[in-house]
mmCIF file of C-alpha atoms in Angstrom:
data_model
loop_
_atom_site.group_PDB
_atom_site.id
_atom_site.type_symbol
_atom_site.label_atom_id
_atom_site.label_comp_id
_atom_site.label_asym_id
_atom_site.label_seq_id
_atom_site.Cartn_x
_atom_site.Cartn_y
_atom_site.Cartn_z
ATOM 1 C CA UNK T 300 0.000 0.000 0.000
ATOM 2 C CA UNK T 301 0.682 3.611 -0.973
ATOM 3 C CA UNK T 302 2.468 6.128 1.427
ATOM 4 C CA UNK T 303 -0.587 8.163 0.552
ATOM 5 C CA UNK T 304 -3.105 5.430 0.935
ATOM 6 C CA UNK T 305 -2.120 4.907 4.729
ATOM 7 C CA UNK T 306 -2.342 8.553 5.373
ATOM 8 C CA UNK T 307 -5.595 8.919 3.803
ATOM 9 C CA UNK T 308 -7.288 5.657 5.871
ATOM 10 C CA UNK T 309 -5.474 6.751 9.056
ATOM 11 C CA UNK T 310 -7.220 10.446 8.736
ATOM 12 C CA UNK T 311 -10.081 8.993 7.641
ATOM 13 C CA UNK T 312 -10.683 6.701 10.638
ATOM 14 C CA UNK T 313 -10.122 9.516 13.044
ATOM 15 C CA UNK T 314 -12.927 12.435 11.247
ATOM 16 C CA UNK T 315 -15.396 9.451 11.761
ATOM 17 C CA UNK T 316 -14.496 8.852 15.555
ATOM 18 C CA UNK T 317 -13.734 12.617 16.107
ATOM 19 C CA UNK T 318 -18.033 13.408 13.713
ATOM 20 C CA UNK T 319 -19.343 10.368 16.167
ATOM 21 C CA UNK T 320 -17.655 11.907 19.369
ATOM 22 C CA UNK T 321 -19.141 15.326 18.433
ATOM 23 C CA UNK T 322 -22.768 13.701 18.127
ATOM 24 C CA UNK T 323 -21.953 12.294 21.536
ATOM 25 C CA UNK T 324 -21.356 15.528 22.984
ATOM 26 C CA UNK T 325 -24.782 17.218 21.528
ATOM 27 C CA UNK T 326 -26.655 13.743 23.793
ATOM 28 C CA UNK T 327 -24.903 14.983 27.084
ATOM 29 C CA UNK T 328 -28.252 15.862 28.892
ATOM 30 C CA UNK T 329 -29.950 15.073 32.268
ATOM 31 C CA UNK T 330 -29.524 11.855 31.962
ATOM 32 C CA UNK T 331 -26.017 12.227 32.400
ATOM 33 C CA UNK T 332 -26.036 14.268 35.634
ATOM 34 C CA UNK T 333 -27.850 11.893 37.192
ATOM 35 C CA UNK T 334 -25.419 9.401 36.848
ATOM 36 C CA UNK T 335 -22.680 11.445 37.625
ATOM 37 C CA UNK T 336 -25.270 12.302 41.081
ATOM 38 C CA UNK T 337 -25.643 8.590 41.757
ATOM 39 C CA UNK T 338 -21.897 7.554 41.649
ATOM 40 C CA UNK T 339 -20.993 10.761 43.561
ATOM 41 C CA UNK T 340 -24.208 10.115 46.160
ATOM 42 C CA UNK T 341 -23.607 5.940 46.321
ATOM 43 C CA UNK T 342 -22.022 5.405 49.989
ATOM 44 C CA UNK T 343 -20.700 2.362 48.645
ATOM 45 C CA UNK T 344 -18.445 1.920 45.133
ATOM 46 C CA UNK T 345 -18.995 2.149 41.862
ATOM 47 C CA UNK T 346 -19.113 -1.359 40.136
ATOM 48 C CA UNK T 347 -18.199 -1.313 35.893
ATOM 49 C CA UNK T 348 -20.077 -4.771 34.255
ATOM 50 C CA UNK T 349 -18.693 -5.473 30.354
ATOM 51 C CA UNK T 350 -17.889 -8.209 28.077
ATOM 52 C CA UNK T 351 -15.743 -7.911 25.212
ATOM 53 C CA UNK T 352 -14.476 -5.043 23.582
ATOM 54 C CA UNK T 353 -16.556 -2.982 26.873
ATOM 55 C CA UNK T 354 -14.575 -5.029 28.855
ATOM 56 C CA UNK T 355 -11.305 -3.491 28.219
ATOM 57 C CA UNK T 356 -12.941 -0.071 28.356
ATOM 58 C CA UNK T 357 -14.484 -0.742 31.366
ATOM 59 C CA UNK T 358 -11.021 -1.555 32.442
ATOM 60 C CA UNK T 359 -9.552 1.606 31.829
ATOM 61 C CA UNK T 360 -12.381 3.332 33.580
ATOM 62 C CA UNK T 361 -12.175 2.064 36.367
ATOM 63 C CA UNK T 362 -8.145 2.646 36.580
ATOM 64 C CA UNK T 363 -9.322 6.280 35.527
ATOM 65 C CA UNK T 364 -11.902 6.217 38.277
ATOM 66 C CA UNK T 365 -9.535 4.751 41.326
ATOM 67 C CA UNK T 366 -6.624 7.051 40.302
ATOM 68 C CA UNK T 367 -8.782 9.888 40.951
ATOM 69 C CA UNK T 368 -11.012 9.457 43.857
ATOM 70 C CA UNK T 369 -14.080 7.481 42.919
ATOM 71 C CA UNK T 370 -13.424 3.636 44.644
ATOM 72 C CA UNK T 371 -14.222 1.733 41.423
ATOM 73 C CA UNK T 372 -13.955 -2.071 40.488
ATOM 74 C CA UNK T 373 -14.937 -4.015 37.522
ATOM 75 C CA UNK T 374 -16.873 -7.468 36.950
ATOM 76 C CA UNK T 375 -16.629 -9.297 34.034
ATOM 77 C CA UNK T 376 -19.957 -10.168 32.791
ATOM 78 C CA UNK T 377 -19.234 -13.642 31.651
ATOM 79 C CA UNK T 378 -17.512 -14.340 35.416
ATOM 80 C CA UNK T 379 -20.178 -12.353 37.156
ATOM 81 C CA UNK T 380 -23.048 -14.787 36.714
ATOM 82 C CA UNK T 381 -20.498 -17.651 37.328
ATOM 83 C CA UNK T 382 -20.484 -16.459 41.558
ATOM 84 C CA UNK T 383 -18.574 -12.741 41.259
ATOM 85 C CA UNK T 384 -22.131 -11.178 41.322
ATOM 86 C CA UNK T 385 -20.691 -11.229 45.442
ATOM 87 C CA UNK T 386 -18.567 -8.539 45.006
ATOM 88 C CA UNK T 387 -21.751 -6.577 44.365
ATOM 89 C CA UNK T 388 -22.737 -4.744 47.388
ATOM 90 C CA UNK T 389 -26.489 -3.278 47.905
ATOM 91 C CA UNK T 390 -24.955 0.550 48.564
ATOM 92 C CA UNK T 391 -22.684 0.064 45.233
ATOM 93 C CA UNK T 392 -24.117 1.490 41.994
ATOM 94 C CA UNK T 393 -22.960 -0.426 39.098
ATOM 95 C CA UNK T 394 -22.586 1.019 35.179
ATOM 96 C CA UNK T 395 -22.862 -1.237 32.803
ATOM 97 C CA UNK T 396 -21.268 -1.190 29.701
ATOM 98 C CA UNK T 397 -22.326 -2.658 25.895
ATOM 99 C CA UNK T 398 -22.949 -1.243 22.667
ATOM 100 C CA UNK T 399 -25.650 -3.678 21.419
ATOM 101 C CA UNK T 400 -27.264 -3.858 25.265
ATOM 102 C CA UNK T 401 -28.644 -7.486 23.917
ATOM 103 C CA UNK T 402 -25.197 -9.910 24.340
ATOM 104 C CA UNK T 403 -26.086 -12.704 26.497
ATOM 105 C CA UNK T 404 -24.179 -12.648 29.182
ATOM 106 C CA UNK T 405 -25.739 -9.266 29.606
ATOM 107 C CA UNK T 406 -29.594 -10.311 29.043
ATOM 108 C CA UNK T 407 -29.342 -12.898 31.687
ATOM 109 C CA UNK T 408 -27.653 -10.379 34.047
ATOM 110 C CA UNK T 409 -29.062 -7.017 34.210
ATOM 111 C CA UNK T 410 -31.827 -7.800 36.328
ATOM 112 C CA UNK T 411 -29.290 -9.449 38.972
ATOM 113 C CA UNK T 412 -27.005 -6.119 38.620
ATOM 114 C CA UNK T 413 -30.483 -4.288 39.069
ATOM 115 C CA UNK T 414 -32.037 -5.972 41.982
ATOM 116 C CA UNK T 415 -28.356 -6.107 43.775
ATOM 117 C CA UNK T 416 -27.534 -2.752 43.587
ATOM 118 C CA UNK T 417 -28.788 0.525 44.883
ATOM 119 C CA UNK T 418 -28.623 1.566 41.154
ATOM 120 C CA UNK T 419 -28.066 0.579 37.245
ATOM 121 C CA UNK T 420 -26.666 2.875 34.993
ATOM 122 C CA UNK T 421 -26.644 1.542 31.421
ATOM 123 C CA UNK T 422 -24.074 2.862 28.980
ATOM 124 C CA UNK T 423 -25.043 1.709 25.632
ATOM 125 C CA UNK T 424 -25.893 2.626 21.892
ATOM 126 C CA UNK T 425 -29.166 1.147 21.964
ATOM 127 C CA UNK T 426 -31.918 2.565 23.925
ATOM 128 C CA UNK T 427 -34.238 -0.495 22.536
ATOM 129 C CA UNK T 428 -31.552 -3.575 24.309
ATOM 130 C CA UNK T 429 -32.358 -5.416 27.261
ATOM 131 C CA UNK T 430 -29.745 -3.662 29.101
ATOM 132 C CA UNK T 431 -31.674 0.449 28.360
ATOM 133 C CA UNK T 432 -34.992 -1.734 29.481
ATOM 134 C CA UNK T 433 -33.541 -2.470 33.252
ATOM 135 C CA UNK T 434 -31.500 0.749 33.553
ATOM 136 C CA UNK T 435 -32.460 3.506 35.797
ATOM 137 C CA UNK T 436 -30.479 5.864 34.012
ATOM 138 C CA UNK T 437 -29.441 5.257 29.926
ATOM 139 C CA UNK T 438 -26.040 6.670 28.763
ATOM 140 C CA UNK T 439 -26.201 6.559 24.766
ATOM 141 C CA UNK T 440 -22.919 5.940 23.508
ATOM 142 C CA UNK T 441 -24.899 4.692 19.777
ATOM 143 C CA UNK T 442 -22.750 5.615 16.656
ATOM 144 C CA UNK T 443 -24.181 6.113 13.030
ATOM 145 C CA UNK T 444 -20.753 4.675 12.133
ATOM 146 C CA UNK T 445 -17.956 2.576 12.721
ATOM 147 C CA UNK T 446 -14.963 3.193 11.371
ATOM 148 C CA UNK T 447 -13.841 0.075 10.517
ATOM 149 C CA UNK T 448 -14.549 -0.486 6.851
ATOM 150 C CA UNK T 449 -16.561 -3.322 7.174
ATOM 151 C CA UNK T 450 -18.252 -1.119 9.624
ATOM 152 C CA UNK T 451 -18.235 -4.425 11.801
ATOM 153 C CA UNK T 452 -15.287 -3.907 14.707
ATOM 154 C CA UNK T 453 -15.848 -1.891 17.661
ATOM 155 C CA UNK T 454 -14.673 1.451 16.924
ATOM 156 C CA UNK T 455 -15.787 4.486 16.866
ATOM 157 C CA UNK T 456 -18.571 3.060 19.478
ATOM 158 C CA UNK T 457 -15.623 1.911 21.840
ATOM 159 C CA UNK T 458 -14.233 5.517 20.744
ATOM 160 C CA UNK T 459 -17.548 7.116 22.735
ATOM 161 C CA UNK T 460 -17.106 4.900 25.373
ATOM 162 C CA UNK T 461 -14.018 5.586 26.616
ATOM 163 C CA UNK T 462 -14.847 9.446 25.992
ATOM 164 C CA UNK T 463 -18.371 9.367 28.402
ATOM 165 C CA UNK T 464 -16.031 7.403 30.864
ATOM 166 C CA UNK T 465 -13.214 10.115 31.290
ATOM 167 C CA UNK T 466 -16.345 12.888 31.413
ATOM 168 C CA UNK T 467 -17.901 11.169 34.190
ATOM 169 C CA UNK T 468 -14.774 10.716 35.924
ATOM 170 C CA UNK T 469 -13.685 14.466 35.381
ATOM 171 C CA UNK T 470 -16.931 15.417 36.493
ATOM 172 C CA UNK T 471 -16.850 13.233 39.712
ATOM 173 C CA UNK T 472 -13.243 14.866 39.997
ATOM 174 C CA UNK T 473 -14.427 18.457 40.472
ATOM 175 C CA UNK T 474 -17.588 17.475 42.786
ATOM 176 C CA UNK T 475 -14.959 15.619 45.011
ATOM 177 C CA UNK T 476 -12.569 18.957 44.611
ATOM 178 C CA UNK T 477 -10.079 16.376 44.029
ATOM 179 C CA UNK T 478 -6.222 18.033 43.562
ATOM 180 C CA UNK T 479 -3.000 18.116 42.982
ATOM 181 C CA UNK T 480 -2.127 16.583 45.766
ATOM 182 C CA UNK T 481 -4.846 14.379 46.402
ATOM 183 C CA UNK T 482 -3.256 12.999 42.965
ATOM 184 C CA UNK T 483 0.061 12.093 44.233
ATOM 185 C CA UNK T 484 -1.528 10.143 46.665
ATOM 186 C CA UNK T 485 -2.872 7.258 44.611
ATOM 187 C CA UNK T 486 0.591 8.195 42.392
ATOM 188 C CA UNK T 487 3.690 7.561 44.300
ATOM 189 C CA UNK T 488 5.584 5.996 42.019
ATOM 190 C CA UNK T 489 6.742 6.560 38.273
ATOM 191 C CA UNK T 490 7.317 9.813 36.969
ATOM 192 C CA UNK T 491 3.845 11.160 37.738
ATOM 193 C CA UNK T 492 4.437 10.859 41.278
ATOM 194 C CA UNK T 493 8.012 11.711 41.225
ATOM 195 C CA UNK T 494 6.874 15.176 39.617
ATOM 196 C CA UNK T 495 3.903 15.427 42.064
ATOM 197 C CA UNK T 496 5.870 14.803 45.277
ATOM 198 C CA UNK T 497 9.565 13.898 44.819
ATOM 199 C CA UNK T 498 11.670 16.267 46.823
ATOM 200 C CA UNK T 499 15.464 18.010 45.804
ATOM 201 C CA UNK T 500 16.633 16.085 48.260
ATOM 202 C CA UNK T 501 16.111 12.858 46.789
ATOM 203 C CA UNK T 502 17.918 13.113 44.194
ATOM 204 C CA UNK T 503 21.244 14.872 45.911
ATOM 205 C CA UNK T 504 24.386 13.983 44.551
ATOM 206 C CA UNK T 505 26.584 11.838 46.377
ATOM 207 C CA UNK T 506 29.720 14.191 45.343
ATOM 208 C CA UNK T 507 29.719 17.843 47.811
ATOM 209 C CA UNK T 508 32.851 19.374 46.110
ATOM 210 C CA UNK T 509 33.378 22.690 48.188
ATOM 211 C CA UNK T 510 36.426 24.986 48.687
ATOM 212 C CA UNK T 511 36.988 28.291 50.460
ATOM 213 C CA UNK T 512 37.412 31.460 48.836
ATOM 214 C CA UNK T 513 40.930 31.514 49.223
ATOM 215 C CA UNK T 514 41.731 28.410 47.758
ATOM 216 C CA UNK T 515 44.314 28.350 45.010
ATOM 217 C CA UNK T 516 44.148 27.441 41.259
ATOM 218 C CA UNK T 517 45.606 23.698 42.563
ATOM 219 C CA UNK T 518 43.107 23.270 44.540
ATOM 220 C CA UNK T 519 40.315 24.404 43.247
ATOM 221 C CA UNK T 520 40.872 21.744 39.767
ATOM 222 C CA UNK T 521 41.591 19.270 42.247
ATOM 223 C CA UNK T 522 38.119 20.217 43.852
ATOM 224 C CA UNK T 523 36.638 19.903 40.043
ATOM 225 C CA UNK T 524 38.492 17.240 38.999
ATOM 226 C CA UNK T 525 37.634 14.924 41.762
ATOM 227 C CA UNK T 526 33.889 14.760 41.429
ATOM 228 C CA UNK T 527 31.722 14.094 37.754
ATOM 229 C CA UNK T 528 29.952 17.714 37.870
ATOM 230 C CA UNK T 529 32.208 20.240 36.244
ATOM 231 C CA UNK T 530 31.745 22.352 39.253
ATOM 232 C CA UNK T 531 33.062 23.288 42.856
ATOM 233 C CA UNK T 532 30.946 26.188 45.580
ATOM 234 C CA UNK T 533 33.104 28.319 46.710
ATOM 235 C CA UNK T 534 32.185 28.878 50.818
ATOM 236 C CA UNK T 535 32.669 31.160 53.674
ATOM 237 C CA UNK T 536 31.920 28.773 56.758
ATOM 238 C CA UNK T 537 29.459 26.583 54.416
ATOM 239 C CA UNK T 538 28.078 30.295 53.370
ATOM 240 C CA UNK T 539 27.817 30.202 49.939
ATOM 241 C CA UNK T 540 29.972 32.830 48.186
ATOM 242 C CA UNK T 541 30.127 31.412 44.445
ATOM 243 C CA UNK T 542 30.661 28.598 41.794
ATOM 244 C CA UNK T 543 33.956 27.750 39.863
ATOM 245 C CA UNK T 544 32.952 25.889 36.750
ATOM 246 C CA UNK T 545 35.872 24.080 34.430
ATOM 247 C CA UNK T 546 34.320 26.452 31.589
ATOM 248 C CA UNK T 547 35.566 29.311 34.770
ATOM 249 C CA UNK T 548 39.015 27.927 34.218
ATOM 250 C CA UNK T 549 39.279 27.663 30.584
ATOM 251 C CA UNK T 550 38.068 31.079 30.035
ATOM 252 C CA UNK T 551 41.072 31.819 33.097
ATOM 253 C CA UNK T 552 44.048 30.205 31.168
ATOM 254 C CA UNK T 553 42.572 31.503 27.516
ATOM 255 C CA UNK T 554 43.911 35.342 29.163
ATOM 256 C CA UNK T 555 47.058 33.961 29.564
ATOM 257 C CA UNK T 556 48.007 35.889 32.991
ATOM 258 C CA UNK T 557 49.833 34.786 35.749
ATOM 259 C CA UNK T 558 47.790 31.996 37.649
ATOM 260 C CA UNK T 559 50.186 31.301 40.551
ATOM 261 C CA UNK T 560 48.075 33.881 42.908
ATOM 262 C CA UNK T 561 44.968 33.730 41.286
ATOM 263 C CA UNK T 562 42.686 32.238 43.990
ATOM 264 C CA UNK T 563 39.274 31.026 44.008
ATOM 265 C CA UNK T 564 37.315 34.159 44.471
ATOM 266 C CA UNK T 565 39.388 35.744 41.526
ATOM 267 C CA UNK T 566 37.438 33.637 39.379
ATOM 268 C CA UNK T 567 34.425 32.630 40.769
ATOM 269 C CA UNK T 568 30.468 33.227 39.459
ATOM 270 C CA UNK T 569 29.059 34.893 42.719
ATOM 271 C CA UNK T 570 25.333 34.788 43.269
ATOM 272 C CA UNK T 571 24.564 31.374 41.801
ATOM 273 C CA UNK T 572 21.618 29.914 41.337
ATOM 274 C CA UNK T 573 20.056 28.118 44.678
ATOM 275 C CA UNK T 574 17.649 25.589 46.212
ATOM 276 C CA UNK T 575 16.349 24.341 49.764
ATOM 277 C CA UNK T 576 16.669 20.270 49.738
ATOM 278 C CA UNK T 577 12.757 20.368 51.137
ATOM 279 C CA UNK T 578 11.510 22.060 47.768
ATOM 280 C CA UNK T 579 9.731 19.559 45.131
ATOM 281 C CA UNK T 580 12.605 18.681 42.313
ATOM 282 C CA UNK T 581 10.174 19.671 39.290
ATOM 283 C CA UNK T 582 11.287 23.169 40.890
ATOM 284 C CA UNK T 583 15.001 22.330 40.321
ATOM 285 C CA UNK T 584 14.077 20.877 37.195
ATOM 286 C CA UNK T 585 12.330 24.624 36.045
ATOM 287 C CA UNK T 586 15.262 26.690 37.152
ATOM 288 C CA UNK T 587 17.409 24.501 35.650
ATOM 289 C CA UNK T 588 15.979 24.573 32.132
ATOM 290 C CA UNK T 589 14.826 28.862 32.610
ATOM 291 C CA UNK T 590 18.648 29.232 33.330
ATOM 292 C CA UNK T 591 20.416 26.881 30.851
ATOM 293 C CA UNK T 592 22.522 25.448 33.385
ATOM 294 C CA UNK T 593 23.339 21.673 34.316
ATOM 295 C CA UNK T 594 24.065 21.748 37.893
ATOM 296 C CA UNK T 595 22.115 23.620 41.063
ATOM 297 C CA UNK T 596 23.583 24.561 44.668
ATOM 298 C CA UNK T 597 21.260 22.839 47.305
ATOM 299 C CA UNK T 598 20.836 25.076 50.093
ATOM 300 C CA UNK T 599 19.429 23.689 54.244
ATOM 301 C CA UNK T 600 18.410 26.771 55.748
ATOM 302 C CA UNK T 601 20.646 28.747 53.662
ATOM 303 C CA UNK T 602 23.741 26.341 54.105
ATOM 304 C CA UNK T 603 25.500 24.734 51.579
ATOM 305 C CA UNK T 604 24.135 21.170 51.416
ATOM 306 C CA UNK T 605 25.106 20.069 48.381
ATOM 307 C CA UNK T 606 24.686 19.246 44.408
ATOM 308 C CA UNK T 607 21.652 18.474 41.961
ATOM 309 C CA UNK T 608 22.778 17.539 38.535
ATOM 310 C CA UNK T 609 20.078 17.717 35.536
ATOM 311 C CA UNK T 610 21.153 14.750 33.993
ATOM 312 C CA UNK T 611 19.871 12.774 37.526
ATOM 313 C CA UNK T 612 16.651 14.658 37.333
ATOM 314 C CA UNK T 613 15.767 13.656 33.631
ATOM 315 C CA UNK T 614 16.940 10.298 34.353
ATOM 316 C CA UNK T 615 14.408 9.628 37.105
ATOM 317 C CA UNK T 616 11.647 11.412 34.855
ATOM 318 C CA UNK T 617 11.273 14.815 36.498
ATOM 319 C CA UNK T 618 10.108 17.385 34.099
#
């Protein structure tokens, strides 16, 4: 196949999803706040039922749903009228999810998820099915086309799906006044969580290269030289006077003076950039990048603490 021809198919499948998702947005009506009303009002968790291609959505709603407040968990429909219809509590709403609403594994359970629950919310495309019949609140996900080209594989209806899903859990999001930091906590690890809560001084260098003001050339390239940064603080009684860099000492020799008396604070950048160990290390990251430099002075109540290198930072995902 044609360069072309892949281009054309690719954009072609996504103006169908993106003319079926704007349909779906035009059918966001009452029926919709009340289900976001029930899950947020249910004093027990919110239950997803699918089979199928819903099943994998259903899947990623509920991870959507847990990772940002709403206690979620999700039944398989085939497995739920094989004994996992227990996990269905009467204070749990469930949603149930499936395009055609008529599958059989759903026919012979919606009036278990009904009669089990304190509420059925039925996300499908057809308001005729079984499923629309026993719901107490319809969610019409229908589509006037797939865009598969045998218009035959879930598509642009799984499209819609997954869309409604991430509105109700944004919605659910702002009635919970869910933030930042409420975020983090169901985040702690990967670079979400890293950005979200990882602190400077987690990701301090081993290396605290340090000499005083009067230290000669000698010493302050030994300083350098002995540690992988390119760079040594120049102190006052761990007060924090300035930075030697090797691109310091280049620019030093490149004058061609006399170095035998030229001492540290001949040479040094004064003023450099700073940063308490207790401040989150997406700050270190920003001042970092705003100031084009590779390497930031960690400060403990003012006090030369040590090193943060950008390289360590992008390496652990901070951004």
């Amino acid at each position: 196949m044609e360069k072309d021809n892949i281009i054309s198919i690719a954009k072609s499948t996504l103006s169908i999803e993106i003319s079926e998702l704007e349909k779906l947005k035009e059918r966001i009506n009452d029926e919709f706040v009340k289900a976001v009303q029930l899950i947020h009002s249910a004093t027990g968790k919110l239950i997803v039922v699918g089979i199928g291609k819903s099943a994998h959505v259903g899947n990623k709603i509920v991870a959507t749903l847990n990772s940002t407040g709403t206690p979620s968990q999700f039944l398989h429909a085939s497995e739920a009228i094989h004994g996992d219809l227990g996990v269905i509590q009467k204070q749990d709403v469930v949603l149930c999810i499936s395009n055609s609403g008529n599958s059989p594994e759903i026919t012979n359970l919606v009036s278990y998820l009904k009669d089990y629950s304190s509420a059925l919310i039925g996300m499908t495309g057809n308001r005729k099915s079984k499923l629309a019949e026993f719901s107490d609140v319809i969610l019409d996900t229908h589509v006037d086309l797939e865009a598969c080209p045998n218009k035959l594989a879930p598509t642009s209806s799984t499209t819609n799906q997954m869309a409604l899903g991430d509105a109700l859990a944004v919605c659910l999001m702002e009635m919970n006044d869910f933030k930042e930091n409420d975020f983090a906590k169901f985040h702690p690890g990967g670079s979400l969580g890293k950005n979200l809560t990882a602190r400077v001084e987690q990701f301090l260098s081993s290396q605290k290269p340090q000499v005083s003001e009067d230290a000669s050339i000698r010493d302050v390239i030994i300083s350098i030289s002995a540690s992988s940064h390119g760079i040594t603080v120049v102190t006052n009684n761990e007060k924090i006077i300035g930075v030697v860099t090797d691109g310091d000492l280049r620019r030093m020799l490149l004058k061609g003076d006399d170095i035998s008396k030229v001492l540290a604070k001949d040479i040094m950048s004064a003023n450099p950039k700073t940063i308490e160990k207790d401040v989150l290390a997406k700050q270190a990251m920003k001042i970092l990048k705003d100031n084009n430099i590779g390497q930031l002075i960690v400060t403990e109540n003012g006090q030369y603490f040590g090193i943060i290198d950008l390289h360590t930072l992008l390496d652990e995902g901070i951004n």
